[in-house]
């Protein structure tokens, strides 16, 4: 059974009636599968991520199914139930995605208490566990840290811990490693892989980097100016790209994790 | 946090020295024979002149006089009013409370109106409410506070006869409404603007999006995640405009015949009662300096980064 | 609607009215006529008369001259003091910077109107002294903005490059730093015009600004205190004039601000 299925989704910018940002996008992600959405910046990848999260403020045509439930007609309260618990979002710039005025531990505990209904005690214990799991040790010190006391890599781990804390079925990772330097990115990729195999969740990986897609995903979709130009299994797209655009992307791609 | 507080308190000392120095120069040195000025505008007797000169030690070097001035300030002695020969400090002490009462009431209204209007405008961006409140804010900012006072007097006091327009009366709440509303509205206009732009910035930030993506309710996102981050510039502007509030209070008290320090200051200006004016300026500037100190400490508490980053200290961040 | 255009239109109309004051009203703004005191608006006196029987329209138009001249003069003074101090503080940094900026802080520690009142009581009232007072308490803002701008610019690579090829300090100041500060200073000066007009109105309202019998909007409004019941027209004309003028300068300043994408 497919976990997430998009059927000819078209997105329009909020307030504008012009050309759609992405048009006629269809794909599906199976349970425990990783799908990579690859394209240059401006191809509409992030818009798609927001649409799946129910955070897109513009008009949406087409259908989005999550666990066979139609999502575009869902009301805000129902969507809110799904966010965090079933769907999670890992944003591109970890230094912007964490609240700078609250400690890491506080933000983690907030999610655990409000979204998983844990008691104060249990949330405290579990939050330390998550910090350890993503390699933020000593956990009790880092729980008290503010964003400005963390490096980019540490902030990314913290963001991953907060996103994973409610054990979502699907993680949408939007350029998760591109704001990091190559070495940090490489270690983050290892952490990510390890989690995926330990916990087990599906991933929609959004990236401009084909080599990263090859390393993490089994299926890949190539997006150009809001349209799908090529889709298929990673192995086939890499060995025999059918489109010029894909070949160009392959040629331009550097090592995994290298930034734009 | 503690170290930051101590650093900021120490930073106040040179400012206070500068302020007292300027006021000392205004009081003692600038044009004319100051003994004659201090004796008032009547023709003083020679004996009176000698007494005053002795008391003020005018022959001593300037720095000795300044030192004496500081020592007398330390004793709470702000000099003697020309007009009725009473100590300036006791005149200020009796008129300050009703001004402070008015100002606190106005500050409360300012925060209530300014922040809620600005926040609502930010949430409902480009709505009718947003446009209307921003146009009103622009007009209010362009309006002298005493004009607003006269207009409100005309509408609510004279045409509608809802509220008293003069004095403190029996001290009832209804006497406070118009003058404090006047003081509050202009300041609230600045506050609404900065609240709106600060909140719009914060609401479009990634961490607010991330909080929503974690499934937190929109009211929790707004009140816990967004508002706390939007507050520092709001607090800063509220603090800076406290000086504006003090200046406006003088004109407002005149319009509403309010028995406070501002009105007393106005009378002192008419009577050319220099010691009282300088004394009032010292007291009110000191209040302003400490309000700003409070604002900086509050900001440091709200924003962990301001505690570390020396660059954000003090008035520096407000330029 | 184009903000800049609205602001420009308001200010142009104001300047034209000021210049044409003599044509628009036949009355002497100073001459008193007790016979016709507190007359409501009529064909003879379109805005009515004040408590001393002077024509409101004439006083309003000549008052505009006073307000605009004072505001312009004060802002020029502010910039003349604040700009060089800001450039020096920002460029040289260190102890020079500290001394200059702490001095600015001292002046900023006075609530504007209050500081103005304190100084005016010593140097005496009158239009010329209003300039002086506004400049004394207004320069620190200009110095701040200039300093921040210069500091930001000095840290850029091209300044280092100019130094490497032997550009002198004066050359760098004149050729690179000064032009970069002009945008923000112009924006602040325009917005400052509004503030200065409001402060001048307040001082004149309190009786220590422009001295009677010379017309100023603030003192015209002071005439209305206690009389709004019997003569509400005393506030309409001068009130609208102050608000529209400030609004004009503020709107123009904001438009320039947005156009230049300057952060103040």
Coordinates of N, CA and C in Angstrom, one line a residue, chain B residues 50-155:
Chain B
X50 N 24.3 89.6 48.1 CA 25.5 89.1 48.8 C 25.2 87.7 49.4
X51 N 24.0 87.6 50.0 CA 23.5 86.4 50.6 C 23.5 85.2 49.6
X52 N 22.9 85.5 48.4 CA 22.8 84.5 47.4 C 24.2 84.1 46.9
X53 N 25.1 85.1 46.7 CA 26.4 84.8 46.2 C 27.2 83.9 47.2
X54 N 27.0 84.2 48.5 CA 27.7 83.4 49.5 C 27.2 82.0 49.5
X55 N 25.9 81.9 49.4 CA 25.2 80.6 49.4 C 25.7 79.7 48.2
X56 N 25.8 80.4 47.1 CA 26.1 79.6 45.9 C 27.6 79.5 45.7
X57 N 28.4 80.3 46.4 CA 29.8 80.2 46.3 C 30.3 80.5 44.9
X58 N 29.7 81.6 44.3 CA 30.0 81.9 42.9 C 31.4 82.2 42.5
X59 N 32.2 82.6 43.5 CA 33.6 82.9 43.2 C 34.4 81.7 43.1
X60 N 34.0 80.6 43.6 CA 34.8 79.4 43.5 C 34.9 78.9 42.1
X61 N 36.0 78.1 41.8 CA 36.1 77.6 40.4 C 34.9 76.7 40.1
X62 N 34.7 76.5 38.7 CA 33.5 75.8 38.2 C 33.4 74.4 38.8
X63 N 34.6 73.7 38.8 CA 34.4 72.3 39.2 C 34.1 72.2 40.7
X64 N 34.5 73.2 41.5 CA 34.0 73.1 42.9 C 32.5 73.3 43.0
X65 N 32.1 74.2 42.2 CA 30.6 74.5 42.1 C 29.9 73.2 41.7
X66 N 30.4 72.6 40.7 CA 29.7 71.4 40.2 C 29.7 70.3 41.3
X67 N 30.9 70.2 41.9 CA 31.0 69.2 43.0 C 29.9 69.5 44.1
X68 N 29.8 70.8 44.5 CA 28.8 71.2 45.4 C 27.4 70.8 45.0
X69 N 27.2 71.1 43.7 CA 25.9 70.8 43.1 C 25.6 69.3 43.2
X70 N 26.6 68.5 42.9 CA 26.4 67.0 43.0 C 26.1 66.6 44.5
X71 N 26.9 67.2 45.4 CA 26.7 66.9 46.8 C 25.3 67.3 47.2
X72 N 24.8 68.4 46.8 CA 23.5 68.8 47.2 C 22.4 67.9 46.6
X73 N 22.7 67.5 45.3 CA 21.8 66.5 44.7 C 21.7 65.3 45.5
X74 N 22.9 64.8 46.0 CA 23.0 63.6 46.8 C 22.1 63.7 48.0
X75 N 22.0 64.9 48.5 CA 21.2 65.1 49.7 C 19.7 65.3 49.4
X76 N 19.4 65.2 48.1 CA 18.0 65.4 47.7 C 17.6 66.9 47.6
X77 N 18.7 67.8 47.5 CA 18.4 69.2 47.5 C 18.5 69.6 46.0
X78 N 17.4 70.0 45.4 CA 17.3 70.4 44.0 C 17.3 72.0 43.9
X79 N 17.5 72.7 45.0 CA 17.5 74.1 44.9 C 16.2 74.7 45.4
X80 N 16.0 76.0 45.2 CA 14.9 76.7 45.7 C 14.1 77.4 44.6
X81 N 12.8 77.2 44.6 CA 12.0 77.8 43.5 C 12.1 79.4 43.7
X82 N 12.2 80.1 42.6 CA 12.2 81.6 42.6 C 10.9 82.0 43.2
X83 N 9.8 81.4 42.7 CA 8.5 82.0 42.8 C 8.0 82.1 44.2
X84 N 8.0 80.9 44.9 CA 7.5 80.9 46.2 C 8.5 80.5 47.3
X85 N 9.8 80.5 46.9 CA 10.9 80.2 47.8 C 10.8 78.9 48.5
X86 N 10.1 78.0 47.9 CA 10.0 76.6 48.5 C 11.0 75.7 47.8
X87 N 11.4 74.6 48.5 CA 12.4 73.7 47.9 C 11.8 73.1 46.7
X88 N 12.6 73.0 45.6 CA 12.1 72.4 44.3 C 11.7 71.0 44.6
X89 N 12.5 70.3 45.4 CA 12.2 68.9 45.6 C 10.8 68.6 46.2
X90 N 10.4 69.5 47.1 CA 9.0 69.3 47.6 C 7.9 69.6 46.6
X91 N 8.2 70.6 45.8 CA 7.2 70.9 44.7 C 7.1 69.7 43.8
X92 N 8.2 69.2 43.4 CA 8.2 68.0 42.5 C 7.5 66.8 43.2
X93 N 7.9 66.6 44.5 CA 7.3 65.5 45.2 C 5.8 65.5 45.3
X94 N 5.2 66.8 45.4 CA 3.8 66.8 45.5 C 3.0 66.7 44.2
X95 N 3.7 67.1 43.1 CA 3.0 67.0 41.8 C 3.3 65.8 41.0
X96 N 4.5 65.1 41.3 CA 4.8 63.9 40.5 C 3.8 62.8 40.6
X97 N 3.3 62.5 41.8 CA 2.4 61.3 41.9 C 1.2 61.3 40.9
X98 N 0.5 62.5 40.7 CA -0.6 62.4 39.8 C -0.1 62.3 38.4
X99 N 1.1 62.8 38.1 CA 1.6 62.6 36.7 C 1.9 61.1 36.5
X100 N 2.5 60.5 37.5 CA 2.9 59.1 37.4 C 1.6 58.2 37.3
X101 N 0.6 58.6 38.0 CA -0.7 57.8 37.9 C -1.2 57.9 36.5
X102 N -1.2 59.1 35.9 CA -1.7 59.3 34.6 C -0.8 58.5 33.6
X103 N 0.5 58.6 33.8 CA 1.4 58.0 32.9 C 1.3 56.4 32.9
X104 N 1.1 55.9 34.1 CA 1.0 54.4 34.2 C -0.3 54.0 33.5
X105 N -1.4 54.7 33.7 CA -2.6 54.4 33.1 C -2.5 54.5 31.6
X106 N -1.8 55.5 31.1 CA -1.5 55.7 29.7 C -0.7 54.6 29.1
X107 N 0.4 54.2 29.9 CA 1.3 53.1 29.4 C 0.5 51.8 29.2
X108 N -0.4 51.6 30.2 CA -1.2 50.3 30.1 C -2.1 50.4 28.9
X109 N -2.7 51.5 28.6 CA -3.6 51.6 27.4 C -2.7 51.5 26.2
X110 N -1.5 52.1 26.2 CA -0.7 52.1 25.0 C -0.3 50.7 24.6
X111 N 0.1 49.9 25.7 CA 0.5 48.5 25.4 C -0.6 47.7 24.9
X112 N -1.8 47.9 25.6 CA -3.0 47.1 25.2 C -3.4 47.4 23.8
X113 N -3.5 48.7 23.4 CA -4.0 49.1 22.1 C -3.0 48.8 21.1
X114 N -1.7 49.3 21.3 CA -0.7 49.1 20.3 C -0.4 47.7 20.0
X115 N -0.2 46.9 21.0 CA 0.2 45.5 20.7 C -0.9 44.7 20.1
X116 N -2.1 44.9 20.6 CA -3.2 44.1 20.0 C -3.6 44.5 18.6
X117 N -3.6 45.8 18.4 CA -3.9 46.3 17.0 C -2.8 45.9 16.0
X118 N -1.5 46.0 16.5 CA -0.4 45.6 15.6 C -0.4 44.1 15.3
X119 N -0.7 43.3 16.3 CA -0.7 41.9 16.2 C -1.8 41.4 15.3
X120 N -3.0 42.0 15.5 CA -4.1 41.6 14.7 C -3.9 42.0 13.2
X121 N -3.3 43.2 13.0 CA -3.0 43.7 11.7 C -2.0 42.7 11.0
X122 N -1.0 42.2 11.8 CA 0.0 41.3 11.2 C -0.6 40.0 10.8
X123 N -1.5 39.5 11.7 CA -2.2 38.2 11.4 C -3.1 38.3 10.2
X124 N -3.9 39.3 10.2 CA -4.8 39.6 9.1 C -4.2 40.6 8.1
X125 N -3.0 40.2 7.7 CA -2.3 41.2 6.8 C -3.1 41.5 5.5
X126 N -3.0 42.8 5.2 CA -3.7 43.3 4.0 C -5.2 43.3 4.1
X127 N -5.7 42.9 5.3 CA -7.2 43.0 5.4 C -7.6 44.4 5.6
X128 N -8.9 44.6 5.7 CA -9.5 46.0 5.9 C -8.9 46.5 7.2
X129 N -9.0 45.7 8.2 CA -8.5 46.1 9.5 C -7.1 46.6 9.5
X130 N -6.2 45.8 8.8 CA -4.8 46.1 8.7 C -4.6 47.5 8.0
X131 N -5.3 47.7 6.9 CA -5.2 49.0 6.2 C -5.6 50.1 7.1
X132 N -6.8 50.0 7.7 CA -7.4 51.1 8.5 C -6.5 51.4 9.6
X133 N -6.0 50.4 10.3 CA -5.2 50.7 11.5 C -3.8 51.3 11.1
X134 N -3.3 50.9 9.9 CA -2.0 51.5 9.5 C -2.2 53.0 9.1
X135 N -3.3 53.2 8.4 CA -3.6 54.6 8.1 C -3.8 55.5 9.3
X136 N -4.6 54.9 10.3 CA -4.8 55.7 11.5 C -3.5 55.9 12.2
X137 N -2.6 54.9 12.2 CA -1.3 55.1 12.9 C -0.5 56.2 12.2
X138 N -0.5 56.2 10.9 CA 0.2 57.3 10.2 C -0.3 58.6 10.6
X139 N -1.6 58.8 10.6 CA -2.2 60.1 11.0 C -1.9 60.5 12.4
X140 N -2.0 59.5 13.3 CA -1.7 59.8 14.7 C -0.2 60.2 14.9
X141 N 0.7 59.5 14.2 CA 2.1 59.8 14.3 C 2.3 61.3 13.9
X142 N 1.5 61.7 12.9 CA 1.7 63.1 12.4 C 1.0 64.1 13.2
X143 N 0.4 63.7 14.3 CA -0.5 64.6 15.1 C 0.2 65.0 16.4
X144 N 0.3 66.4 16.6 CA 0.8 66.8 17.9 C -0.2 66.3 19.0
X145 N 0.3 65.9 20.1 CA -0.5 65.2 21.1 C -1.5 66.2 21.7
X146 N -1.2 67.5 21.8 CA -2.2 68.5 22.3 C -3.3 68.7 21.4
X147 N -3.1 68.5 20.1 CA -4.2 68.6 19.1 C -5.2 67.5 19.3
X148 N -4.6 66.3 19.5 CA -5.5 65.1 19.7 C -6.3 65.4 21.0
X149 N -5.6 66.0 22.0 CA -6.3 66.3 23.2 C -7.5 67.2 23.0
X150 N -7.2 68.3 22.2 CA -8.3 69.3 22.0 C -9.4 68.6 21.2
X151 N -9.1 67.8 20.2 CA -10.1 67.1 19.4 C -11.0 66.2 20.3
X152 N -10.3 65.4 21.1 CA -11.1 64.5 22.0 C -12.0 65.3 23.0
X153 N -11.4 66.4 23.5 CA -12.2 67.2 24.4 C -13.5 67.7 23.6
X154 N -13.3 68.1 22.4 CA -14.4 68.6 21.6 C -15.4 67.5 21.4
X155 N -15.0 66.3 21.0 CA -15.9 65.3 20.7 C -16.6 64.7 21.9

